[in-house]
Amino acid sequence: MPNRPHAPPLRDRAGVLVTRPPPGLAETMEATAAQGWRPVAAPMLDIVSCPLAPGGAAPAAAPPQAVVVTSSQAISAIALPDLVNIPCYAVGAATARRARAAGFVHVQVAPEGTAEGLGRMLLACVVPSAGALLLAMGRGYGMDLARGLRDAGFRVRRRVVYRVTRRRRLDARAGEMLRRGQAGAVLFYSPRTAQAFMEALTPALRMALAQVRAIVISARTAHVLDAAQWKSVEVAPTPDSAGMLACLGARG
């Protein structure tokens, strides 16, 4: 079995690789630095917006009774004059903040911060007879939520407003931090990000993970990672940025 790299003193492992894409990347970098760490941008996904046409891509249809948003990535595409006064139901606190900042007036947030919680909130707060739901999401996402709402009797206009592509290479600065043993943790905000990160690593960089913590947003994300390769794989207590940062902790 190959020898594992010598672990530098703990004080040298101040680096934290932040793998989420914009717009959340900058916010997380700032919050990570505020906790005493040295964040390095290592986004593994690229987001391409597919804006809606005026009228929510269905000019002849009646306005929806509500806009449903499963990710903050969808906000910029749906912040249209004819939608911002319609009630908006957001998957989590960060998505709700961005919706309000984009002009949405009536924003409700799912307390659990998950698509399942968002679905439960909708079933409790709206009724099928009041009109259709506009479900804005990324390509390949949200099918389970749409199916569950339709099974409950809702008319759902599912609109793809962004698509996600994976990066094949790790950012050079992030790779160098791993190689030099300067990374203390990597933050993973989705299973897709975690998978892209692992596929981008060389064998030598995989060996370096033995001294690095993986902080993940959910158990589904943890399942993508081989715990034996890491110092630890830690699931955030809540599936949001606050939970991720609490799990990371302040650097002592």
Short mmCIF file of C-alpha atoms in Angstrom, two decimals:
data_model
loop_
_atom_site.label_atom_id
_atom_site.label_comp_id
_atom_site.label_asym_id
_atom_site.label_seq_id
_atom_site.Cartn_x
_atom_site.Cartn_y
_atom_site.Cartn_z
CA MET A 1 0.00 0.00 0.00
CA PRO A 2 1.48 3.44 -0.91
CA ASN A 3 2.71 5.64 1.88
CA ARG A 4 0.40 8.49 2.72
CA PRO A 5 1.84 12.00 2.59
CA HIS A 6 3.29 13.40 5.77
CA ALA A 7 0.69 15.55 7.53
CA PRO A 8 1.88 19.13 8.09
CA PRO A 9 1.36 20.72 11.49
CA LEU A 10 -2.30 21.50 12.15
CA ARG A 11 -1.63 25.24 12.15
CA ASP A 12 -0.69 25.03 8.45
CA ARG A 13 -4.05 23.56 7.41
CA ALA A 14 -5.93 26.85 7.28
CA GLY A 15 -7.21 26.41 3.72
CA VAL A 16 -10.84 25.59 2.93
CA LEU A 17 -11.82 24.67 -0.62
CA VAL A 18 -15.28 26.03 -1.50
CA THR A 19 -16.70 23.99 -4.37
CA ARG A 20 -20.06 25.71 -4.92
CA PRO A 21 -20.67 27.87 -7.99
CA PRO A 22 -21.73 31.53 -7.99
CA PRO A 23 -23.77 33.28 -6.73
CA GLY A 24 -23.35 31.39 -3.45
CA LEU A 25 -19.58 31.07 -3.87
CA ALA A 26 -18.69 34.65 -2.89
CA GLU A 27 -21.03 34.64 0.10
CA THR A 28 -19.55 31.38 1.39
CA MET A 29 -15.98 32.56 0.82
CA GLU A 30 -16.65 35.66 2.90
CA ALA A 31 -18.34 33.73 5.72
CA THR A 32 -15.54 31.15 5.78
CA ALA A 33 -12.90 33.87 6.06
CA ALA A 34 -14.86 35.46 8.91
CA GLN A 35 -14.46 32.20 10.85
CA GLY A 36 -10.69 32.44 10.59
CA TRP A 37 -10.09 30.15 7.60
CA ARG A 38 -8.38 30.86 4.28
CA PRO A 39 -10.99 30.10 1.62
CA VAL A 40 -10.03 29.12 -1.92
CA ALA A 41 -12.56 29.09 -4.75
CA ALA A 42 -12.84 25.65 -6.32
CA PRO A 43 -16.21 25.65 -8.13
CA MET A 44 -16.89 22.36 -9.89
CA LEU A 45 -20.08 23.35 -11.72
CA ASP A 46 -20.86 26.04 -14.26
CA ILE A 47 -24.37 27.48 -14.39
CA VAL A 48 -25.87 28.64 -17.68
CA SER A 49 -29.05 30.68 -17.34
CA CYS A 50 -32.05 30.00 -19.60
CA PRO A 51 -34.26 33.03 -18.90
CA LEU A 52 -38.02 32.82 -19.08
CA ALA A 53 -39.90 34.85 -21.65
CA PRO A 54 -42.27 37.54 -20.36
CA GLY A 55 -45.37 35.79 -19.04
CA GLY A 56 -43.40 32.88 -17.58
CA ALA A 57 -42.79 31.23 -20.97
CA ALA A 58 -46.53 30.79 -21.44
CA PRO A 59 -47.94 34.15 -22.63
CA ALA A 60 -51.37 32.72 -23.41
CA ALA A 61 -51.79 31.08 -19.99
CA ALA A 62 -53.31 32.64 -16.89
CA PRO A 63 -50.76 33.85 -14.32
CA PRO A 64 -49.67 31.15 -11.86
CA GLN A 65 -50.97 31.30 -8.32
CA ALA A 66 -47.41 30.87 -7.01
CA VAL A 67 -43.80 30.68 -8.11
CA VAL A 68 -41.83 27.75 -6.67
CA VAL A 69 -38.03 27.96 -6.55
CA THR A 70 -35.83 24.98 -5.68
CA SER A 71 -32.47 26.80 -5.97
CA SER A 72 -31.13 30.33 -5.82
CA GLN A 73 -29.66 29.68 -9.26
CA ALA A 74 -33.18 30.15 -10.68
CA ILE A 75 -33.82 33.61 -9.25
CA SER A 76 -32.21 35.79 -11.91
CA ALA A 77 -34.16 34.05 -14.67
CA ILE A 78 -37.60 34.51 -13.08
CA ALA A 79 -37.30 38.02 -11.58
CA LEU A 80 -39.72 39.41 -14.18
CA PRO A 81 -42.16 42.30 -13.67
CA ASP A 82 -45.19 40.05 -14.16
CA LEU A 83 -43.96 37.51 -11.59
CA VAL A 84 -42.41 39.44 -8.68
CA ASN A 85 -45.79 40.29 -7.13
CA ILE A 86 -46.93 36.65 -7.19
CA PRO A 87 -46.28 34.65 -3.98
CA CYS A 88 -42.88 32.94 -4.15
CA TYR A 89 -42.13 29.72 -2.25
CA ALA A 90 -38.39 29.16 -1.79
CA VAL A 91 -36.50 26.03 -0.79
CA GLY A 92 -34.30 27.68 1.85
CA ALA A 93 -33.30 30.89 3.59
CA ALA A 94 -30.53 31.82 1.12
CA THR A 95 -32.86 31.34 -1.84
CA ALA A 96 -35.52 33.41 -0.09
CA ARG A 97 -33.04 36.24 0.55
CA ARG A 98 -32.05 36.33 -3.10
CA ALA A 99 -35.69 36.28 -4.18
CA ARG A 100 -36.45 39.31 -1.99
CA ALA A 101 -33.33 41.09 -3.23
CA ALA A 102 -34.46 40.46 -6.82
CA GLY A 103 -37.81 42.14 -6.16
CA PHE A 104 -40.18 39.35 -5.08
CA VAL A 105 -42.59 40.88 -2.59
CA HIS A 106 -44.26 37.87 -0.97
CA VAL A 107 -41.68 35.18 -0.15
CA GLN A 108 -42.21 32.10 1.99
CA VAL A 109 -39.37 29.76 2.91
CA ALA A 110 -39.49 26.02 3.61
CA PRO A 111 -38.25 25.57 7.19
CA GLU A 112 -36.37 22.33 6.50
CA GLY A 113 -34.44 23.80 3.57
CA THR A 114 -35.16 20.77 1.36
CA ALA A 115 -37.30 20.04 -1.71
CA GLU A 116 -39.34 17.61 0.39
CA GLY A 117 -40.01 20.35 2.95
CA LEU A 118 -40.91 22.75 0.16
CA GLY A 119 -43.47 20.27 -1.13
CA ARG A 120 -45.00 19.83 2.32
CA MET A 121 -45.23 23.62 2.76
CA LEU A 122 -47.03 23.98 -0.57
CA LEU A 123 -49.54 21.27 0.32
CA ALA A 124 -50.28 23.11 3.56
CA CYS A 125 -50.45 26.65 2.14
CA VAL A 126 -52.00 26.51 -1.33
CA VAL A 127 -54.83 24.63 -3.00
CA PRO A 128 -55.01 23.21 -6.54
CA SER A 129 -58.19 25.11 -7.40
CA ALA A 130 -56.45 28.51 -7.02
CA GLY A 131 -54.38 28.05 -10.18
CA ALA A 132 -51.20 26.56 -11.59
CA LEU A 133 -47.79 26.55 -9.93
CA LEU A 134 -44.76 27.82 -11.85
CA LEU A 135 -41.89 25.52 -10.84
CA ALA A 136 -38.54 27.05 -11.87
CA MET A 137 -35.52 24.76 -11.75
CA GLY A 138 -32.42 23.45 -13.45
CA ARG A 139 -32.34 20.88 -16.21
CA GLY A 140 -32.47 17.42 -14.66
CA TYR A 141 -33.68 18.69 -11.29
CA GLY A 142 -37.04 18.78 -9.51
CA MET A 143 -38.84 15.91 -11.19
CA ASP A 144 -39.80 14.30 -7.88
CA LEU A 145 -41.23 17.56 -6.55
CA ALA A 146 -43.21 18.17 -9.75
CA ARG A 147 -44.53 14.61 -9.70
CA GLY A 148 -45.59 14.86 -6.06
CA LEU A 149 -47.44 18.13 -6.62
CA ARG A 150 -49.21 16.75 -9.69
CA ASP A 151 -50.20 13.64 -7.74
CA ALA A 152 -51.76 15.99 -5.17
CA GLY A 153 -53.91 17.58 -7.89
CA PHE A 154 -51.86 20.67 -8.80
CA ARG A 155 -51.28 21.89 -12.33
CA VAL A 156 -47.51 22.40 -12.50
CA ARG A 157 -45.73 24.41 -15.18
CA ARG A 158 -42.21 23.05 -14.84
CA ARG A 159 -39.76 25.47 -16.48
CA VAL A 160 -36.03 24.87 -16.92
CA VAL A 161 -34.35 28.21 -16.22
CA TYR A 162 -30.73 27.07 -15.97
CA ARG A 163 -28.52 24.14 -16.84
CA VAL A 164 -25.50 22.77 -15.05
CA THR A 165 -22.24 21.55 -16.58
CA ARG A 166 -19.38 19.91 -14.71
CA ARG A 167 -15.82 21.11 -14.73
CA ARG A 168 -13.27 18.43 -15.58
CA ARG A 169 -10.31 20.02 -13.82
CA LEU A 170 -9.70 21.31 -10.34
CA ASP A 171 -8.72 24.96 -10.01
CA ALA A 172 -4.90 25.20 -10.02
CA ARG A 173 -4.71 27.07 -6.70
CA ALA A 174 -7.01 24.56 -5.01
CA GLY A 175 -4.95 21.65 -6.34
CA GLU A 176 -1.75 23.25 -5.09
CA MET A 177 -3.25 23.75 -1.64
CA LEU A 178 -4.12 20.05 -1.47
CA ARG A 179 -0.72 19.03 -2.80
CA ARG A 180 1.13 21.15 -0.21
CA GLY A 181 -0.98 19.85 2.66
CA GLN A 182 -2.46 23.28 3.36
CA ALA A 183 -6.15 22.34 3.08
CA GLY A 184 -8.07 21.62 6.26
CA ALA A 185 -11.49 21.07 4.70
CA VAL A 186 -13.53 20.96 1.50
CA LEU A 187 -17.13 22.23 1.46
CA PHE A 188 -19.60 20.28 -0.71
CA TYR A 189 -23.06 21.72 -1.33
CA SER A 190 -24.49 18.99 -3.57
CA PRO A 191 -23.91 15.38 -4.66
CA ARG A 192 -23.19 16.54 -8.20
CA THR A 193 -20.46 18.89 -6.98
CA ALA A 194 -18.88 16.18 -4.85
CA GLN A 195 -18.84 13.74 -7.75
CA ALA A 196 -17.28 16.29 -10.10
CA PHE A 197 -14.60 17.13 -7.53
CA MET A 198 -13.61 13.51 -7.00
CA GLU A 199 -13.49 12.79 -10.73
CA ALA A 200 -11.16 15.77 -11.23
CA LEU A 201 -8.53 14.55 -8.74
CA THR A 202 -5.30 12.85 -9.73
CA PRO A 203 -4.27 9.75 -7.71
CA ALA A 204 -1.75 11.88 -5.80
CA LEU A 205 -4.38 14.41 -4.81
CA ARG A 206 -6.72 11.63 -3.69
CA MET A 207 -3.99 10.47 -1.33
CA ALA A 208 -3.79 13.97 0.13
CA LEU A 209 -7.43 13.76 1.29
CA ALA A 210 -6.41 11.58 4.24
CA GLN A 211 -5.70 14.72 6.26
CA VAL A 212 -8.69 16.76 5.02
CA ARG A 213 -12.24 17.04 6.38
CA ALA A 214 -15.16 16.83 3.96
CA ILE A 215 -18.06 19.03 5.10
CA VAL A 216 -21.23 18.05 3.23
CA ILE A 217 -24.73 19.50 3.08
CA SER A 218 -26.64 16.20 3.20
CA ALA A 219 -26.38 12.46 3.66
CA ARG A 220 -26.95 12.07 -0.11
CA THR A 221 -23.83 14.13 -0.70
CA ALA A 222 -21.87 12.09 1.85
CA HIS A 223 -22.78 8.89 -0.02
CA VAL A 224 -20.87 10.15 -3.08
CA LEU A 225 -17.64 10.27 -1.07
CA ASP A 226 -15.56 7.33 0.10
CA ALA A 227 -15.15 8.05 3.82
CA ALA A 228 -11.96 5.95 3.93
CA GLN A 229 -10.21 8.51 1.72
CA TRP A 230 -10.87 11.43 4.06
CA LYS A 231 -9.89 12.43 7.56
CA SER A 232 -13.64 12.67 8.17
CA VAL A 233 -16.88 13.14 6.26
CA GLU A 234 -19.20 15.37 8.30
CA VAL A 235 -22.85 16.09 7.48
CA ALA A 236 -24.08 19.59 8.35
CA PRO A 237 -26.76 19.70 11.08
CA THR A 238 -29.06 21.63 8.72
CA PRO A 239 -29.00 21.47 4.88
CA ASP A 240 -28.00 25.09 4.32
CA SER A 241 -25.04 27.45 4.46
CA ALA A 242 -25.49 28.15 8.18
CA GLY A 243 -25.33 24.43 8.91
CA MET A 244 -22.27 23.97 6.71
CA LEU A 245 -20.40 26.81 8.45
CA ALA A 246 -21.42 25.57 11.90
CA CYS A 247 -20.04 22.14 11.00
CA LEU A 248 -16.80 23.67 9.77
CA GLY A 249 -16.48 25.70 12.95
CA ALA A 250 -14.18 28.59 13.75
CA ARG A 251 -10.47 28.06 13.30
CA GLY A 252 -8.84 28.02 16.72
#
